[in-house]
């Protein structure tokens, strides 16, 4: 199905989550949801991280769905810029290194306080939740480029012990899987 234009001029796509997964070649991600890497720079930079070299940047599509609505808490050493594309808004919980919890809704309803772009600095813990709707599709750009060696999936020991004052708010979004 193709796009239609609403009376406000917004383009609406008459696609369901299964069609998006198929057309965008999305696969399940360890954090939750689905993803597909759309770009990885051929240019690399040296870092002080394991393996040292990283692509300058990477970009992915990332999809949360009603049946996979949670992107579990994790952190990355790189900055990640999130762009809202389609569907329902996605709520982000961001825990900054000093223990401050920030809640941001990534979506297209800017009159209601949603943002269409969100920067999560490297070193912050983040989780994302699709609270309603069939799906929410975003894009992410990671600089320096994404590498699994730079990502840590939260456990009770790594996140909840570090921020006991946030235990009640964070616990539902910590994965029972071990770190990658």
Coordinates of N, CA and C in Angstrom, one line a residue:
X1 N 0.8 -1.2 0.0 CA 0.0 0.0 0.0 C 0.9 1.2 0.0
X2 N 0.4 2.3 -0.7 CA 1.2 3.5 -0.8 C 0.8 4.6 0.2
X3 N 1.5 5.7 0.1 CA 1.1 6.8 1.0 C -0.2 7.5 0.6
X4 N -0.8 8.1 1.6 CA -2.0 8.9 1.4 C -1.7 10.3 2.0
X5 N -2.4 11.3 1.6 CA -2.2 12.6 2.2 C -3.4 13.0 3.0
X6 N -3.2 13.4 4.2 CA -4.3 13.8 5.1 C -4.7 15.2 4.7
X7 N -5.9 15.7 5.3 CA -6.3 17.1 5.0 C -5.4 18.1 5.6
X8 N -4.4 17.7 6.4 CA -3.4 18.7 6.9 C -2.1 18.6 6.1
X9 N -2.1 17.8 5.1 CA -0.9 17.8 4.3 C 0.2 16.7 4.7
X10 N -0.1 16.0 5.9 CA 0.8 15.0 6.3 C 0.7 13.8 5.5
X11 N 1.8 13.2 5.2 CA 1.8 11.9 4.5 C 1.6 10.8 5.5
X12 N 0.6 9.9 5.2 CA 0.3 8.8 6.1 C 0.5 7.5 5.3
X13 N 1.2 6.6 5.9 CA 1.5 5.3 5.2 C 0.5 4.3 5.6
X14 N -0.1 3.6 4.7 CA -1.1 2.6 5.0 C -0.3 1.3 5.0
X15 N 0.5 1.1 6.0 CA 1.3 -0.1 6.1 C 1.2 -0.6 7.5
X16 N 1.2 -1.9 7.7 CA 1.1 -2.4 9.0 C 2.6 -2.9 9.4
X17 N 2.7 -3.3 10.7 CA 4.1 -3.6 11.1 C 4.7 -4.7 10.4
X18 N 4.0 -5.8 10.0 CA 4.5 -6.9 9.2 C 5.1 -6.4 7.9
X19 N 4.3 -5.5 7.2 CA 4.8 -5.0 5.9 C 6.1 -4.1 6.1
X20 N 6.1 -3.3 7.2 CA 7.3 -2.6 7.4 C 8.5 -3.5 7.7
X21 N 8.3 -4.5 8.5 CA 9.4 -5.5 8.8 C 9.9 -6.1 7.5
X22 N 9.0 -6.5 6.7 CA 9.4 -7.1 5.4 C 10.1 -6.1 4.5
X23 N 9.5 -5.0 4.2 CA 10.0 -4.0 3.3 C 11.3 -3.4 3.7
X24 N 11.5 -3.2 5.0 CA 12.7 -2.6 5.5 C 13.8 -3.7 5.9
X25 N 13.5 -4.9 5.7 CA 14.4 -6.0 6.0 C 14.8 -6.0 7.5
X26 N 13.9 -5.7 8.4 CA 14.2 -5.7 9.8 C 14.3 -7.0 10.4
X27 N 15.2 -7.2 11.4 CA 15.4 -8.4 12.1 C 15.3 -8.1 13.6
X28 N 15.1 -9.1 14.5 CA 15.0 -8.8 15.9 C 16.3 -8.4 16.5
X29 N 16.3 -7.4 17.4 CA 17.5 -6.9 18.0 C 17.5 -7.4 19.5
X30 N 18.8 -7.6 20.0 CA 19.0 -8.1 21.3 C 18.3 -7.3 22.4
X31 N 18.3 -5.9 22.2 CA 17.7 -5.0 23.1 C 16.2 -5.1 23.2
X32 N 15.6 -5.6 22.1 CA 14.1 -5.6 21.9 C 13.8 -4.9 20.5
X33 N 12.6 -5.1 20.1 CA 12.3 -4.4 18.8 C 13.0 -5.1 17.6
X34 N 13.0 -4.3 16.5 CA 13.6 -4.8 15.2 C 14.5 -3.7 14.7
X35 N 15.5 -4.1 13.9 CA 16.4 -3.1 13.3 C 16.9 -3.6 11.9
X36 N 17.5 -2.6 11.2 CA 18.2 -2.9 10.0 C 19.3 -1.8 9.8
X37 N 20.5 -2.2 9.7 CA 21.6 -1.2 9.5 C 21.5 -0.7 8.0
X38 N 21.3 0.6 7.9 CA 21.1 1.2 6.5 C 22.4 1.8 6.0
X39 N 23.4 2.1 6.9 CA 24.6 2.7 6.5 C 25.7 2.5 7.5
X40 N 26.9 2.2 7.0 CA 28.1 2.1 7.8 C 29.2 2.7 7.0
X41 N 29.8 3.8 7.6 CA 30.8 4.5 6.9 C 32.0 3.6 6.6
X42 N 32.5 3.7 5.4 CA 33.8 3.0 5.1 C 35.0 3.7 5.7
X43 N 34.9 5.0 6.0 CA 35.9 5.7 6.7 C 35.9 5.3 8.2
X44 N 37.1 5.1 8.7 CA 37.2 4.7 10.1 C 38.0 5.7 10.9
X45 N 37.8 5.7 12.2 CA 38.7 6.5 13.1 C 39.2 5.6 14.2
X46 N 40.3 6.0 14.8 CA 40.9 5.3 15.9 C 40.3 5.8 17.2
X47 N 40.1 4.9 18.1 CA 39.5 5.2 19.4 C 40.4 4.5 20.5
X48 N 40.1 4.8 21.7 CA 40.8 4.1 22.8 C 40.0 2.9 23.2
X49 N 39.0 2.5 22.4 CA 38.1 1.4 22.8 C 38.7 0.0 22.3
X50 N 38.2 -1.1 22.8 CA 38.7 -2.4 22.3 C 38.5 -2.5 20.8
X51 N 39.5 -3.0 20.2 CA 39.5 -3.1 18.7 C 39.9 -1.8 18.0
X52 N 39.9 -0.7 18.8 CA 40.4 0.6 18.4 C 39.6 1.3 17.2
X53 N 39.6 0.7 16.1 CA 38.9 1.3 14.9 C 37.4 1.2 14.9
X54 N 36.8 2.3 14.6 CA 35.3 2.4 14.4 C 35.0 3.1 13.2
X55 N 33.9 2.7 12.5 CA 33.4 3.5 11.4 C 33.1 4.9 12.0
X56 N 33.2 5.9 11.1 CA 32.9 7.3 11.6 C 31.4 7.4 12.0
X57 N 30.5 6.8 11.3 CA 29.1 6.7 11.8 C 28.4 5.5 11.2
X58 N 27.3 5.2 11.9 CA 26.4 4.1 11.4 C 25.0 4.7 11.5
X59 N 24.1 4.1 10.8 CA 22.7 4.5 10.8 C 21.8 3.2 10.7
X60 N 20.7 3.2 11.5 CA 19.8 2.1 11.4 C 18.3 2.6 11.4
X61 N 17.4 1.7 10.9 CA 16.0 1.8 11.2 C 15.8 1.0 12.5
X62 N 14.9 1.5 13.4 CA 14.6 0.7 14.6 C 13.1 0.8 14.8
X63 N 12.5 -0.3 15.0 CA 11.0 -0.5 15.1 C 10.6 -1.1 16.4
X64 N 9.8 -0.5 17.2 CA 9.1 -1.1 18.3 C 7.7 -1.4 17.9
X65 N 7.1 -2.6 18.3 CA 5.8 -3.0 17.9 C 5.0 -3.4 19.2
X66 N 3.7 -3.5 19.0 CA 2.8 -3.9 20.1 C 3.2 -5.2 20.7
X67 N 3.8 -6.1 19.9 CA 4.2 -7.4 20.5 C 5.7 -7.4 20.9
X68 N 6.5 -6.4 20.6 CA 7.9 -6.2 21.0 C 8.0 -4.7 21.3
X69 N 7.3 -4.2 22.4 CA 7.2 -2.8 22.7 C 8.3 -2.2 23.5
X70 N 9.3 -3.0 23.9 CA 10.3 -2.5 24.8 C 11.7 -2.6 24.3
X71 N 12.5 -1.5 24.4 CA 13.9 -1.5 24.1 C 14.5 -1.4 25.5
X72 N 15.1 -2.6 26.0 CA 15.6 -2.6 27.4 C 16.7 -1.7 27.6
X73 N 16.9 -1.4 28.9 CA 18.0 -0.5 29.3 C 19.3 -1.0 28.8
X74 N 20.1 -0.1 28.2 CA 21.4 -0.3 27.7 C 22.1 1.0 27.6
X75 N 23.4 0.9 27.5 CA 24.2 2.2 27.2 C 25.2 1.9 26.2
X76 N 25.6 3.0 25.5 CA 26.6 2.9 24.4 C 27.6 3.9 24.7
X77 N 28.8 3.7 24.3 CA 29.9 4.7 24.5 C 29.8 5.8 23.6
X78 N 29.1 5.7 22.5 CA 28.9 6.7 21.5 C 27.6 7.5 21.7
X79 N 27.6 8.7 21.1 CA 26.4 9.5 21.1 C 25.5 8.9 20.1
X80 N 24.2 8.9 20.4 CA 23.2 8.4 19.4 C 22.1 9.4 19.2
X81 N 21.9 9.8 17.9 CA 20.8 10.7 17.6 C 19.7 9.9 17.0
X82 N 18.5 10.1 17.6 CA 17.2 9.4 17.2 C 16.3 10.3 16.4
X83 N 15.8 9.8 15.3 CA 14.9 10.5 14.5 C 13.5 9.8 14.4
X84 N 12.4 10.5 14.6 CA 11.1 9.9 14.5 C 10.7 9.8 13.0
X85 N 10.2 8.6 12.6 CA 9.7 8.5 11.2 C 8.2 8.3 11.1
X86 N 7.7 7.2 11.7 CA 6.3 6.8 11.5 C 5.7 6.2 12.7
X87 N 4.3 6.2 12.7 CA 3.6 5.4 13.7 C 3.4 6.2 15.0
X88 N 3.3 5.5 16.1 CA 3.1 6.0 17.4 C 4.3 6.5 18.1
X89 N 4.2 7.5 19.0 CA 5.3 8.0 19.8 C 6.0 6.9 20.6
X90 N 7.2 7.1 20.9 CA 8.0 6.2 21.7 C 8.6 7.0 22.9
X91 N 8.4 6.5 24.1 CA 8.9 7.2 25.3 C 10.2 6.7 25.7
X92 N 11.2 7.6 25.9 CA 12.5 7.3 26.3 C 12.7 7.6 27.7
X93 N 13.4 6.7 28.4 CA 13.9 6.9 29.8 C 15.4 6.9 29.7
X94 N 16.0 8.0 30.1 CA 17.4 8.2 30.0 C 18.0 8.5 31.4
X95 N 18.9 7.7 31.8 CA 19.6 7.9 33.1 C 21.0 8.4 32.8
X96 N 21.2 9.6 33.3 CA 22.5 10.3 33.1 C 23.5 9.8 34.1
X97 N 24.8 9.9 33.9 CA 25.8 9.3 34.8 C 25.7 9.8 36.2
X98 N 25.2 11.0 36.5 CA 25.1 11.5 37.8 C 23.8 11.0 38.5
X99 N 22.9 10.2 37.8 CA 21.7 9.6 38.4 C 20.4 10.4 38.1
X100 N 20.5 11.4 37.2 CA 19.3 12.1 36.9 C 18.5 11.3 35.8
X101 N 17.2 11.1 36.1 CA 16.3 10.4 35.2 C 15.6 11.4 34.3
X102 N 15.6 11.3 33.0 CA 15.0 12.1 32.0 C 14.0 11.3 31.2
X103 N 12.8 11.8 31.0 CA 11.7 11.2 30.2 C 11.4 12.1 29.0
X104 N 11.5 11.5 27.8 CA 11.3 12.2 26.6 C 10.4 11.4 25.7
X105 N 9.5 12.0 25.0 CA 8.6 11.3 24.1 C 9.0 11.7 22.7
X106 N 9.5 10.7 21.9 CA 9.9 10.9 20.5 C 8.7 10.7 19.6
X107 N 8.2 11.7 18.9 CA 7.0 11.5 18.1 C 6.8 12.8 17.2
X108 N 5.7 12.9 16.6 CA 5.4 14.0 15.7 C 4.5 15.0 16.3
X109 N 4.0 14.8 17.4 CA 3.0 15.7 18.0 C 3.7 16.8 18.9
X110 N 4.4 17.7 18.2 CA 5.2 18.7 18.9 C 4.4 19.6 19.8
X111 N 3.1 19.8 19.4 CA 2.2 20.7 20.3 C 2.0 20.1 21.6
X112 N 2.1 18.7 21.8 CA 2.0 18.0 23.0 C 3.3 17.7 23.7
X113 N 4.4 18.4 23.2 CA 5.7 18.2 23.9 C 6.5 17.1 23.3
X114 N 6.1 16.4 22.3 CA 6.9 15.4 21.7 C 8.0 16.0 20.9
X115 N 9.1 15.4 20.7 CA 10.2 15.9 19.9 C 10.4 14.9 18.8
X116 N 10.9 15.4 17.6 CA 11.1 14.6 16.5 C 12.6 14.1 16.4
X117 N 13.5 14.7 17.2 CA 14.9 14.3 17.2 C 15.3 14.3 18.7
X118 N 16.1 13.3 19.1 CA 16.6 13.1 20.4 C 18.0 12.7 20.5
X119 N 18.9 13.4 21.1 CA 20.3 13.0 21.3 C 20.4 12.4 22.7
X120 N 20.9 11.1 22.7 CA 21.3 10.5 23.9 C 22.8 10.4 23.9
X121 N 23.4 11.2 24.8 CA 24.9 11.2 24.9 C 25.5 9.8 25.3
X122 N 26.7 9.5 24.7 CA 27.4 8.3 25.1 C 27.5 8.3 26.6
X123 N 27.4 7.1 27.2 CA 27.6 6.9 28.6 C 26.3 7.0 29.4
X124 N 25.2 7.4 28.8 CA 23.9 7.4 29.4 C 23.2 6.1 29.2
X125 N 22.4 5.6 30.2 CA 21.6 4.4 30.1 C 20.3 4.9 29.4
X126 N 19.7 4.1 28.5 CA 18.5 4.4 27.9 C 17.6 3.2 27.7
X127 N 16.3 3.4 27.8 CA 15.3 2.4 27.5 C 14.2 3.2 26.6
X128 N 13.5 2.4 25.8 CA 12.4 3.0 25.0 C 11.2 2.1 25.1
X129 N 10.0 2.8 25.1 CA 8.8 2.0 25.3 C 7.8 2.5 24.3
X130 N 7.1 1.6 23.6 CA 6.0 1.9 22.8 C 4.8 1.7 23.7
X131 N 4.2 2.8 24.2 CA 3.1 2.7 25.2 C 1.7 2.4 24.6
X132 N 1.6 2.8 23.3 CA 0.3 2.5 22.6 C 0.5 2.4 21.1
X133 N -0.4 1.9 20.4 CA -0.3 1.8 18.9 C 0.3 0.5 18.5
X134 N 0.2 0.3 17.1 CA 0.8 -0.9 16.5 C 2.3 -0.9 16.4
X135 N 2.8 0.3 16.1 CA 4.3 0.4 15.9 C 4.8 1.8 16.0
X136 N 6.1 2.0 16.3 CA 6.8 3.2 16.2 C 8.1 3.0 15.5
X137 N 8.3 3.7 14.4 CA 9.5 3.6 13.6 C 10.4 4.8 13.7
X138 N 11.7 4.6 14.1 CA 12.6 5.6 14.2 C 13.9 5.3 13.4
X139 N 14.8 6.3 13.3 CA 16.1 6.1 12.7 C 17.1 6.5 13.8
X140 N 18.2 5.8 13.8 CA 19.3 6.2 14.8 C 20.6 6.4 14.0
X141 N 21.3 7.4 14.3 CA 22.7 7.6 13.8 C 23.6 7.6 15.0
X142 N 24.7 6.8 14.9 CA 25.6 6.6 16.0 C 27.0 7.1 15.6
X143 N 27.6 7.9 16.4 CA 28.9 8.5 16.1 C 29.8 8.5 17.3
X144 N 31.0 7.9 17.3 CA 31.5 7.0 16.3 C 30.6 5.8 16.1
X145 N 30.7 5.1 14.9 CA 29.7 4.1 14.5 C 29.5 3.0 15.6
X146 N 28.3 2.4 15.5 CA 28.0 1.3 16.4 C 28.9 0.1 16.3
X147 N 29.2 -0.4 17.5 CA 30.0 -1.7 17.6 C 29.5 -2.3 18.9
X148 N 29.2 -3.6 18.8 CA 28.6 -4.3 20.0 C 29.6 -4.3 21.2
X149 N 30.9 -4.1 20.9 CA 31.8 -4.0 22.0 C 31.6 -2.7 22.8
X150 N 30.9 -1.7 22.3 CA 30.7 -0.5 22.9 C 29.3 -0.4 23.6
X151 N 28.6 -1.5 23.6 CA 27.2 -1.5 24.1 C 27.2 -2.4 25.3
X152 N 26.4 -2.0 26.4 CA 26.2 -2.8 27.6 C 24.8 -2.9 27.8
X153 N 24.2 -4.1 27.9 CA 22.8 -4.3 28.3 C 22.8 -4.3 29.8
X154 N 21.8 -3.6 30.4 CA 21.7 -3.4 31.8 C 21.3 -4.7 32.5
X155 N 21.8 -4.9 33.7 CA 21.3 -6.0 34.6 C 21.0 -5.3 35.9
X156 N 20.4 -6.1 36.8 CA 20.1 -5.5 38.1 C 21.4 -5.0 38.8
X157 N 22.5 -5.8 38.6 CA 23.7 -5.4 39.2 C 24.3 -4.1 38.6
X158 N 24.2 -4.0 37.3 CA 24.9 -2.9 36.7 C 24.1 -1.6 36.8
X159 N 22.8 -1.6 36.7 CA 22.0 -0.4 36.7 C 21.3 -0.2 38.0
X160 N 20.6 -1.1 38.5 CA 19.8 -0.9 39.7 C 20.6 -0.7 41.0
X161 N 21.8 -1.4 41.0 CA 22.7 -1.2 42.2 C 23.3 0.2 42.1
X162 N 23.6 0.6 40.9 CA 24.2 1.9 40.7 C 23.3 3.1 41.0
X163 N 22.0 2.9 40.8 CA 21.0 4.0 41.0 C 19.8 3.4 41.8
X164 N 20.1 3.1 43.1 CA 19.0 2.5 43.9 C 17.8 3.4 44.1
X165 N 18.0 4.7 44.1 CA 16.9 5.7 44.2 C 16.0 5.7 43.0
X166 N 16.3 5.0 41.9 CA 15.5 4.9 40.8 C 14.9 3.5 40.6
X167 N 15.2 2.6 41.5 CA 14.9 1.1 41.3 C 13.5 0.9 40.9
X168 N 12.5 1.6 41.5 CA 11.1 1.3 41.2 C 10.7 1.7 39.8
X169 N 11.3 2.8 39.3 CA 11.0 3.3 38.0 C 11.8 2.6 36.9
X170 N 13.0 2.0 37.2 CA 13.8 1.4 36.2 C 13.6 -0.1 36.0
X171 N 13.3 -0.8 37.1 CA 13.3 -2.2 37.2 C 12.4 -2.9 36.1
X172 N 11.2 -2.3 35.7 CA 10.4 -3.0 34.7 C 11.1 -3.0 33.3
X173 N 12.2 -2.2 33.1 CA 12.8 -2.1 31.8 C 14.2 -2.6 31.7
X174 N 14.6 -3.4 32.7 CA 15.9 -4.1 32.8 C 15.7 -5.5 32.2
X175 N 16.5 -5.9 31.3 CA 16.4 -7.2 30.7 C 16.8 -8.3 31.6
X176 N 16.2 -9.5 31.5 CA 16.7 -10.6 32.2 C 17.8 -11.3 31.5
X177 N 18.1 -10.9 30.3 CA 19.3 -11.5 29.6 C 20.6 -10.9 30.1
X178 N 21.7 -11.6 29.8 CA 23.0 -11.1 30.2 C 23.5 -10.1 29.2
X179 N 24.5 -9.3 29.6 CA 25.1 -8.3 28.7 C 25.7 -8.9 27.5
X180 N 25.7 -8.2 26.4 CA 26.3 -8.6 25.1 C 27.7 -8.3 25.1

